[in-house]
Coordinates of C-alpha atoms and ligand atoms in Angstrom, one line a residue:
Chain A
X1 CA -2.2 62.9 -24.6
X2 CA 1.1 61.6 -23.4
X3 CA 4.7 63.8 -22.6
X4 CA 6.5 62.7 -25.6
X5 CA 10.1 63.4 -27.4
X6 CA 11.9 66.9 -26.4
X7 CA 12.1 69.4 -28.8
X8 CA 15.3 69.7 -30.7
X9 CA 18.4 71.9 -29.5
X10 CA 17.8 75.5 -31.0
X11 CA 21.2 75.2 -32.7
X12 CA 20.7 79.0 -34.4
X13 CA 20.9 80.1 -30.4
X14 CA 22.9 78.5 -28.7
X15 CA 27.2 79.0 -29.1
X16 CA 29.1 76.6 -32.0
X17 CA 31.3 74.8 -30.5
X18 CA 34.1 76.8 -32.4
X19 CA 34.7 80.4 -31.6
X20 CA 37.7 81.5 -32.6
X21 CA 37.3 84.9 -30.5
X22 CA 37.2 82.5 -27.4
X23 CA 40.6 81.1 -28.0
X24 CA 40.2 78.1 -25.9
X25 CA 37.4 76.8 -27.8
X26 CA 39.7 76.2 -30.4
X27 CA 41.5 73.2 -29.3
X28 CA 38.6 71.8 -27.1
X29 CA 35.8 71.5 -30.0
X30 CA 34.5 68.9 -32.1
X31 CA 35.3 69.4 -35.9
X32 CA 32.7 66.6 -36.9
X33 CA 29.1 66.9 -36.7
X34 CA 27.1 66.0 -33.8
X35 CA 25.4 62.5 -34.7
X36 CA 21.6 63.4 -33.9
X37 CA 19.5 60.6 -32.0
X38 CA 16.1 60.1 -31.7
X39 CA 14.9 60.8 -28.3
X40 CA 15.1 57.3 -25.8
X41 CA 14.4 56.3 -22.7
X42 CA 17.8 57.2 -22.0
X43 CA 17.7 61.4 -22.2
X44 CA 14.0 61.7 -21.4
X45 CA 14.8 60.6 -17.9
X46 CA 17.2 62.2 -15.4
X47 CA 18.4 62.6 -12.1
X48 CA 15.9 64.0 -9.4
X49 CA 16.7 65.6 -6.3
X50 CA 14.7 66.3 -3.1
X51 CA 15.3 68.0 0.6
X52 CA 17.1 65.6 1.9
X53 CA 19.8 66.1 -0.8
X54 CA 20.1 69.6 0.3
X55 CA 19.5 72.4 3.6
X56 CA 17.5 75.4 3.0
X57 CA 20.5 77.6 3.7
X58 CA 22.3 76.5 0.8
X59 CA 20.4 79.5 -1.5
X60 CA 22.0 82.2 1.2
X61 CA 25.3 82.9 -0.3
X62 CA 24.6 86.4 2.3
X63 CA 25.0 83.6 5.2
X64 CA 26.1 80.0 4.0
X65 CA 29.8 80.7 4.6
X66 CA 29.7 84.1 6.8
X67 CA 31.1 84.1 10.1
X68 CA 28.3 84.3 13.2
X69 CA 27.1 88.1 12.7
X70 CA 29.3 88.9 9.7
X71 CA 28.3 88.9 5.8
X72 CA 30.2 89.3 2.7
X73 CA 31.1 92.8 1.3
X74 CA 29.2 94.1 -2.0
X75 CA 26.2 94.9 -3.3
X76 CA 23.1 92.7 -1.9
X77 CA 21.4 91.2 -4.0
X78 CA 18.1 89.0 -4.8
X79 CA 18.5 86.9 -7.9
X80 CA 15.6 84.9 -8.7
X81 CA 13.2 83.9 -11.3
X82 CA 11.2 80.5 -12.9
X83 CA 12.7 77.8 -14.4
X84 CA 10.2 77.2 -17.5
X85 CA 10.0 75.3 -20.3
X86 CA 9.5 76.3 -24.6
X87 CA 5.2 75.5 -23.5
X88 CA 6.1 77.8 -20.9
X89 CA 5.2 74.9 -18.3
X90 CA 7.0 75.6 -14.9
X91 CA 9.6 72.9 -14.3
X92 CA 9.1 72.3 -10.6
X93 CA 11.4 70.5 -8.4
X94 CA 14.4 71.2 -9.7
X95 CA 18.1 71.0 -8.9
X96 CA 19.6 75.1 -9.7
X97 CA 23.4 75.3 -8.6
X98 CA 25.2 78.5 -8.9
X99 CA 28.6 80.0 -8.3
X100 CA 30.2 83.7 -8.7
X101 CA 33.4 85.5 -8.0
X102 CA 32.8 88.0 -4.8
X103 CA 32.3 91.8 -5.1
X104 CA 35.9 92.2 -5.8
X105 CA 35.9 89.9 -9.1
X106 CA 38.4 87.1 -7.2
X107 CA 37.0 83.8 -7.1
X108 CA 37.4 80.9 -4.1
X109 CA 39.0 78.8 -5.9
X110 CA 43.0 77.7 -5.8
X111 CA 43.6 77.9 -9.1
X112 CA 42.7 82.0 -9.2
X113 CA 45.2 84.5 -8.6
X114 CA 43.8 87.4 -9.4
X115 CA 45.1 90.4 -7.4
X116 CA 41.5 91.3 -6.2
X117 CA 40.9 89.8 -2.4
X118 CA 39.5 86.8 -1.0
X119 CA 36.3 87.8 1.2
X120 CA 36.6 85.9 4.0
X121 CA 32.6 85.8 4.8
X122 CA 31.7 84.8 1.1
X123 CA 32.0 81.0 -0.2
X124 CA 30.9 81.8 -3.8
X125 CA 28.4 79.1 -4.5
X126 CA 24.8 78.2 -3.3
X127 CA 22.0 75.6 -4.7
X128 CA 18.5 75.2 -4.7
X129 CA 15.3 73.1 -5.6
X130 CA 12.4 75.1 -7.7
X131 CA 9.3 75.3 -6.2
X132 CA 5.8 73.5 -7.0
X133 CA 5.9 76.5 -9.7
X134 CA 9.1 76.5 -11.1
X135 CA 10.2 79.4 -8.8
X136 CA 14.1 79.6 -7.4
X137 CA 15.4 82.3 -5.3
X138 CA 19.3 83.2 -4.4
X139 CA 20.1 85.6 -2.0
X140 CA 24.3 86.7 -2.3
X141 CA 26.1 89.9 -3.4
X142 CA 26.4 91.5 -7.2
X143 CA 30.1 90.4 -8.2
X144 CA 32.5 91.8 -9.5
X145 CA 34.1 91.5 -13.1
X146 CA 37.0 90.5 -13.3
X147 CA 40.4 90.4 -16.2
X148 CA 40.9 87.1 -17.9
X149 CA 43.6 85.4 -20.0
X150 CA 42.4 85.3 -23.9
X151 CA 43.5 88.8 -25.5
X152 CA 45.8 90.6 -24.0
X153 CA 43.2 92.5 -22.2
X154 CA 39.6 90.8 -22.3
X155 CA 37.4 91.5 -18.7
X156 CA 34.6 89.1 -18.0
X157 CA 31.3 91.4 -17.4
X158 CA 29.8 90.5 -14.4
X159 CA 28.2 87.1 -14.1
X160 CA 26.5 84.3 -11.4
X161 CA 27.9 80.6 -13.6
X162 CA 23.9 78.4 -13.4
X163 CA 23.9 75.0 -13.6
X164 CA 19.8 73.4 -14.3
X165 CA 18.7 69.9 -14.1
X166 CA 15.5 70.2 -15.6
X167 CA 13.4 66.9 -16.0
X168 CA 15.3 65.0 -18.3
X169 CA 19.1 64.3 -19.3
X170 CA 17.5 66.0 -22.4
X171 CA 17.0 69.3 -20.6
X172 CA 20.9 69.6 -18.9
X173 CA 22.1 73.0 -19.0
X174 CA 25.3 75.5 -17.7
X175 CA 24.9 79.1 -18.8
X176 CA 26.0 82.4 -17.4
X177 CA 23.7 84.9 -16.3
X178 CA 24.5 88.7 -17.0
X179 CA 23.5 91.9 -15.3
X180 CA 21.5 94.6 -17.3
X181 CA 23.7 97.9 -18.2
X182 CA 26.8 96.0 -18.5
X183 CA 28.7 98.1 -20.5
X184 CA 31.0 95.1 -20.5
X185 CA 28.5 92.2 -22.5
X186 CA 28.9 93.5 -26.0
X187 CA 32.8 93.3 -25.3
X188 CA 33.0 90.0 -23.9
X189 CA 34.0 86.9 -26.0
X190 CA 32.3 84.5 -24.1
X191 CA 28.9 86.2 -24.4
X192 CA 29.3 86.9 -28.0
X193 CA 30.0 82.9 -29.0
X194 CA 26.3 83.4 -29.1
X195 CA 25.1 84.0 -32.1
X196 CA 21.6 85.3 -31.5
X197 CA 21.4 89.1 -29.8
X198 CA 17.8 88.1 -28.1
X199 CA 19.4 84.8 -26.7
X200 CA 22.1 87.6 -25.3
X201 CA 19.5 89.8 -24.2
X202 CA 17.9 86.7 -22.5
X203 CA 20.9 85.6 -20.6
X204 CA 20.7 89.5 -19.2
X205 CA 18.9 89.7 -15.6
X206 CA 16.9 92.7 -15.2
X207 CA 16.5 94.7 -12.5
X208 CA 13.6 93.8 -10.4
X209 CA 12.4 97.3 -8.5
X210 CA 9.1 95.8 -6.8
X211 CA 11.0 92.7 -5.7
X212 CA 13.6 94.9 -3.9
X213 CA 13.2 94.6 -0.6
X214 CA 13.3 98.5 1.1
X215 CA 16.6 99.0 2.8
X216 CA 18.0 95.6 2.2
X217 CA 18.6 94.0 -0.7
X218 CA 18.1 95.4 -5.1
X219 CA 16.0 92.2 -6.9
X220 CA 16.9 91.0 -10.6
X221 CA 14.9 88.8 -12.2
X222 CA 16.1 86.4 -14.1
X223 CA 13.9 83.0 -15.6
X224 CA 15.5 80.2 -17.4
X225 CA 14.0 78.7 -20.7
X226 CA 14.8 74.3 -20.7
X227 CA 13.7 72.6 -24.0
X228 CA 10.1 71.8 -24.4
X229 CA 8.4 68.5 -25.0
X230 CA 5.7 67.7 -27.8
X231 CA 2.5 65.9 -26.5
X232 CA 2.2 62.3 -28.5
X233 CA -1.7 62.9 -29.9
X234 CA -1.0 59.6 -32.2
X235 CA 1.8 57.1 -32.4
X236 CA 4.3 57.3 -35.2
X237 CA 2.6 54.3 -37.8
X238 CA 5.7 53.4 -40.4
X239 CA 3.0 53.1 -43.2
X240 CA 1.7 57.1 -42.3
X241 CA -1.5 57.9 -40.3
Chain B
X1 CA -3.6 86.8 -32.8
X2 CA -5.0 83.3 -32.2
X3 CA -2.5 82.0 -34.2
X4 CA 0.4 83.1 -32.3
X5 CA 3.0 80.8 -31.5
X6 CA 3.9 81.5 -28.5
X7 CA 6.7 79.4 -27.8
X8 CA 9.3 80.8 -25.2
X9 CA 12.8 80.7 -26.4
X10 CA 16.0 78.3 -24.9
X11 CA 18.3 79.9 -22.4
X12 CA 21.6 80.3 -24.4
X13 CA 24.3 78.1 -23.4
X14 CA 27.8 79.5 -21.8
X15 CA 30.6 77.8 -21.3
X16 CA 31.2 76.4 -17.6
X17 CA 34.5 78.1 -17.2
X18 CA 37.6 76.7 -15.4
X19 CA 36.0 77.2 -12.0
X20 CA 33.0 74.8 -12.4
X21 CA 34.4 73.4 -9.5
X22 CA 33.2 76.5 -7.0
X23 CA 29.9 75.4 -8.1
X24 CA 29.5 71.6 -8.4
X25 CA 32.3 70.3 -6.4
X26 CA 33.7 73.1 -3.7
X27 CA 36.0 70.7 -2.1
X28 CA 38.3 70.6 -5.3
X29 CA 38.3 74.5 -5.5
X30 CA 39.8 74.5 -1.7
X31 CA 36.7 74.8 1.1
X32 CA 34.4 72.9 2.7
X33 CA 31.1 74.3 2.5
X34 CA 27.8 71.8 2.5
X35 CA 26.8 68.9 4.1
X36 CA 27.4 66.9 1.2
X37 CA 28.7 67.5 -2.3
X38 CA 26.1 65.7 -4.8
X39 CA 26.8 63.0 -7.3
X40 CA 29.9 61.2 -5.6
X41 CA 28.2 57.9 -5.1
X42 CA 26.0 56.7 -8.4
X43 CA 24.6 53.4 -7.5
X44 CA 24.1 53.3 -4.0
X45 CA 24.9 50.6 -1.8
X46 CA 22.0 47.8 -2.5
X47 CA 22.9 48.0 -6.1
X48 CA 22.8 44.8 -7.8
X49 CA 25.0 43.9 -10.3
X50 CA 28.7 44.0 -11.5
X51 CA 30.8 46.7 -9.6
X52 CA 33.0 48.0 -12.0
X53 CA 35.5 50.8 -12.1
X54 CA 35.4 53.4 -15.4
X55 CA 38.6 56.0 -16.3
X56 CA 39.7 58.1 -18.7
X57 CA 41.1 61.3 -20.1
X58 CA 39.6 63.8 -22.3
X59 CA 42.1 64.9 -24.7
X60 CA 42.2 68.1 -26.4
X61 CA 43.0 68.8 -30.4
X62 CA 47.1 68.6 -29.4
X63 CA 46.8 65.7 -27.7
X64 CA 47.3 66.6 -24.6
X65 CA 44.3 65.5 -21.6
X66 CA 42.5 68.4 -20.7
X67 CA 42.8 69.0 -16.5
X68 CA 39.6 71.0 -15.5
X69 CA 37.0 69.2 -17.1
X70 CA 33.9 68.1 -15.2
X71 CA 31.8 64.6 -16.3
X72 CA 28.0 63.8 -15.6
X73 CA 27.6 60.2 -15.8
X74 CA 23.4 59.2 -16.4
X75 CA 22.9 55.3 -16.5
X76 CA 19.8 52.4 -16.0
X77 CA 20.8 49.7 -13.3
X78 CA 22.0 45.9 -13.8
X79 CA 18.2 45.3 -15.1
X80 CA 18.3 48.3 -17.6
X81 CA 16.0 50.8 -15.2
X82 CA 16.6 54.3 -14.8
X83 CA 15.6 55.7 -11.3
X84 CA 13.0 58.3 -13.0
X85 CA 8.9 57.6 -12.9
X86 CA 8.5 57.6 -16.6
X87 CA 10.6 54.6 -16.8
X88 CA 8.4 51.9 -15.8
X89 CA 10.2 49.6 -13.0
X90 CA 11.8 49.5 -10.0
X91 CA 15.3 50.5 -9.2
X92 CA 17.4 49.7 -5.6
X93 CA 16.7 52.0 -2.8
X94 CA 19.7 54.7 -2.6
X95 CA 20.2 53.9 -6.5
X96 CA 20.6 57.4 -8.3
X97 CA 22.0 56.2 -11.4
X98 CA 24.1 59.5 -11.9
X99 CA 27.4 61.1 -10.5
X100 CA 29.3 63.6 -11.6
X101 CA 33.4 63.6 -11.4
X102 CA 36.2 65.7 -12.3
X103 CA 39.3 65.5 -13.4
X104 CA 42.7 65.6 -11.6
X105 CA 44.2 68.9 -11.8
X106 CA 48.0 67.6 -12.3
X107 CA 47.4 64.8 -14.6
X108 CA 43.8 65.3 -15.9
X109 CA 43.0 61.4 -15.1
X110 CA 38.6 61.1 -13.9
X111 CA 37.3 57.8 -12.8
X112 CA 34.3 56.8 -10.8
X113 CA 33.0 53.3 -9.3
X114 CA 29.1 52.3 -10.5
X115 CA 27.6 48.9 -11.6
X116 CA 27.5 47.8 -14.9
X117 CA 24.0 48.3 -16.1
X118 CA 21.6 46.4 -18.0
X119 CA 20.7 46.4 -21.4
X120 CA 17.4 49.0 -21.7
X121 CA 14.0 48.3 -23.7
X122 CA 12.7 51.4 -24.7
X123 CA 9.1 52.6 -24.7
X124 CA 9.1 51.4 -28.2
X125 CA 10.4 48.0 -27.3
X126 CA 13.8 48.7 -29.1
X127 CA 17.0 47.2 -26.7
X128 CA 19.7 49.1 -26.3
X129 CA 23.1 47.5 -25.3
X130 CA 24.4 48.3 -21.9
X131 CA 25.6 52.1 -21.9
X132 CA 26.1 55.0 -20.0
X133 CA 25.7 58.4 -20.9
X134 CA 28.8 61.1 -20.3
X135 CA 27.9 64.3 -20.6
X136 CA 30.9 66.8 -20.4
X137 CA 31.5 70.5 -19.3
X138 CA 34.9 72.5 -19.1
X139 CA 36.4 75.8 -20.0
X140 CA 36.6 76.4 -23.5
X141 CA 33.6 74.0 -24.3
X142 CA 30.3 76.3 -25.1
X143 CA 27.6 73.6 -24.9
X144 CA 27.7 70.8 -23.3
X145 CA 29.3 67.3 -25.1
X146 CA 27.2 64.5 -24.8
X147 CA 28.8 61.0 -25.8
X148 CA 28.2 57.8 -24.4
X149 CA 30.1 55.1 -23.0
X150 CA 29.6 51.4 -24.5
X151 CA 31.6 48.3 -22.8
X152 CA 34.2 46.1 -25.0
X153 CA 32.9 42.6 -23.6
X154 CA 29.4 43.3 -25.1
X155 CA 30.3 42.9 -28.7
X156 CA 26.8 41.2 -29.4
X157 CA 24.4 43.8 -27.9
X158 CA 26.6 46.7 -29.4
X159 CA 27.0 45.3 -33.1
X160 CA 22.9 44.6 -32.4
X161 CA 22.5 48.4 -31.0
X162 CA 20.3 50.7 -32.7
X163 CA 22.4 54.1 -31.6
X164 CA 25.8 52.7 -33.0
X165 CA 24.5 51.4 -35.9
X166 CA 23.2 55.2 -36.3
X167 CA 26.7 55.8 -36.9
X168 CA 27.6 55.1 -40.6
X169 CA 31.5 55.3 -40.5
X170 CA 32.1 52.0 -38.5
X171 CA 35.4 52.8 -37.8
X172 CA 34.4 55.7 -35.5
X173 CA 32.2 53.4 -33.4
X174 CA 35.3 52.4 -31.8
X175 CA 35.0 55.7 -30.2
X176 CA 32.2 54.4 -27.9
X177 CA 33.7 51.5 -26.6
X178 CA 35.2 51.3 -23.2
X179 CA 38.4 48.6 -23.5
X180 CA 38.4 46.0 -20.3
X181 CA 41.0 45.6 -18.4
X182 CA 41.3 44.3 -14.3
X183 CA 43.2 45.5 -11.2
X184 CA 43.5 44.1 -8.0
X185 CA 40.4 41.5 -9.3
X186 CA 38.3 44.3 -10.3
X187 CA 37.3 45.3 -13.2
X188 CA 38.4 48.6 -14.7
X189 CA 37.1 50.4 -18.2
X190 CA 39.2 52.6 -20.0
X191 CA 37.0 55.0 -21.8
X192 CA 39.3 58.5 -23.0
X193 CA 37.6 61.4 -24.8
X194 CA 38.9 62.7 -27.9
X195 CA 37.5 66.2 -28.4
X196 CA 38.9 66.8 -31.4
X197 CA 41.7 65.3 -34.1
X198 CA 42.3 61.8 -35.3
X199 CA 39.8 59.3 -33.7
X200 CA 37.7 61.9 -32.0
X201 CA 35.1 60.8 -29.8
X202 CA 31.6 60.6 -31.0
X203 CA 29.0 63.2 -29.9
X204 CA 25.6 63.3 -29.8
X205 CA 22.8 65.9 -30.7
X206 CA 20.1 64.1 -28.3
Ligands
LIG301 FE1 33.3 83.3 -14.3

């Protein structure tokens, strides 16, 4: 048996492109269908990345902009999990970028103005390779949420922005990852462009009380689902099998 | 139950917000923070081939060119091979075959230098014309746009190309294809997005 086509996007989970609730959607999204392609050469290959690409330090948002015996102020926190696919195969080897706002709910980033500080030991953003099992780990604060401009008065729930590689162009992936409790989710806009309430509940890290590490640093688990691929047992024949 | 299904289910997409660039390109959103920022250089320097020179916009439904948008470009080298083991072949050494880019935050204007690539036979033996995929992130967009980007001075391989001809309203192929132009004895391709509206770009479910 050889790796063949992906499986499709599961459009019934994943956001339309318009959602009228998230007002910026509006102007930015396609009115005409997506044209849907059989899967080539092209989308079931894709970038790879190895060590040399990146330093181990880069998953320590604790230390990877902190000043020489300083670290960023907030809650400490683990974030980690597998990156998987629909066979629940691990991916391994695989490119996870992520960035946040600090514990205050201001981001590093010029175009933010937001009256809540800049910390001046936190950067905001780390990246990682999985493991040989699919395994990633972050280690950084809890941030904050923060106000946004869409209603008058919409507040993002806390959030860490993920960005996944996967094996294939196929598999290329930006979601949001949300913490459990959040009395902010069911209010927010962007998490309710999607449509399913399990895909929301799977975008929601749990908290992790065996990973914790005793007087250092509160675990939430949080694994990543990339499209699946179907095994070819027999070649498509035109005239049937 | 052995005849469960027991299929996990996709991880949701979100939208990558307007500060994507914290993430995937930190020296845009102000500081300095790795020991280098990924996707800046796509070919490498043993490429083979053309070096050519691709810009655009990507315009929203008003017409006006969106200014915090992020592109991933994916593409085979001059002899149609993408850097990936399931693609059987040989690429350059240092040849990635992707890079990512953003937009100019005055003017919304993206570019990046590659090498043209090759046409691409498929597993199946079907050729594809010369093309690189575009795949496209911002605030405001919930999953990611994929499109691809096709070159005017191919008209052979495209008219012969089995994804445009997947298209059936010819006049929105035109969509796909990057218009030739030269500076400075280079050759540039101008390749805008239309997200939405008259002439909107093409996009692909892959
Ligand atoms: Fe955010």
């Amino acid at each position: 048996m050889k790796p063949g086509p992906y499986y499709q996007w599961d459009r019934r989970l994943h956001p339309p492109a318009k959602t009228p609730d998230y007002k910026t959607s509006v102007s930015r999204s396609p009115q005409y269908s997506l044209i849907s392609l059989e899967t080539s050469i092209n989308e079931m290959t894709g970038p790879r990345f190895g060590h040399n690409d990146i330093d181990p330090l880069d998953n320590d948002l604790l230390g990877n902009y902190a000043k020489p015996g300083e670290s960023p102020i907030g809650e400490r926190i683990i974030l980690h999990g597998r990156v998987l696919d629909e066979n629940a195969k691990p991916i391994p080897n695989t490119l996870v970028e992520i960035w946040q706002a600090n514990a205050g709910g201001r981001y590093r980033h010029k175009k933010d103005t937001y009256l809540a500080p800049i910390d001046p030991n936190f950067g905001g953003c780390g990246r990682t390779l999985t493991d040989e099992n699919g395994y990633y780990y972050f280690r950084t604060v809890k941030p904050g949420a923060y106000p946004w401009r869409n209603w008058v008065n919409d507040w993002r729930p806390a959030h860490i922005h993920m960005s996944i590689f996967g094996s294939a162009f196929a598999q290329r992936l930006i979601t949001q990852c949300y913490f459990e409790g959040d009395p902010l989710i069911p209010r927010c806009p962007i998490v309710q462009t999607i449509p399913d309430p399990d895909a929301i509940e799977q975008l929601t890290a749990k908290l992790d009380y065996n990973g914790t590490i005793p007087l250092d640093t509160i675990a939430y688990k949080f694994d990543i689902v990339l499209r699946g691929r179907r095994s070819t047992l027999f070649e498509n024949r035109l005239e049937g099998n | 139950m052995p005849q469960e299904l027991n299929y996990l289910k996709q991880t949701a997409s979100q939208t990558a917000g307007p500060y994507v660039h914290i993430g995937l390109a930190p020296g845009a959103a102000g500081f300095d923070i790795y020991r280098q920022e990924l996707g800046w250089d796509i070919a490498g320097p043993n490429a083979k081939g053309e070096r050519i020179r691709i810009e655009g916009l990507v315009i929203d439904a008003t017409g006006s060119p969106i200014k915090d948008v992020l592109l991933e470009a994916w593409q085979a080298n001059a002899d149609g091979i993408y850097a990936h083991p399931e693609h059987p072949g040989e690429v350059e050494e240092g040849f990635r075959g992707w890079g990512r880019v953003i937009t100019n935050f005055e003017t919304g204007e993206w570019g990046f230098d590659t090498i043209k690539p090759g046409p691409v036979t498929d597993l199946n033996g079907k050729v594809s014309a010369p093309h690189i995929s575009l795949w496209i992130v911002a605030r405001g967009i919930n999953i990611g746009l994929q499109t691809r980007i096709y070159f005017e001075d191919e008209a052979a391989a495209n008219a012969a190309d089995p994804v445009i001809n997947t298209i059936e309203w010819e006049k929105r192929r035109a969509t796909l294809i990057a218009k030739k132009t030269e500076r400075d004895g280079k050759t540039v391709y101008r390749f805008d997005v239309k997200l939405q509206g008259e002439d909107e770009t093409v996009f692909f479910d892959i």
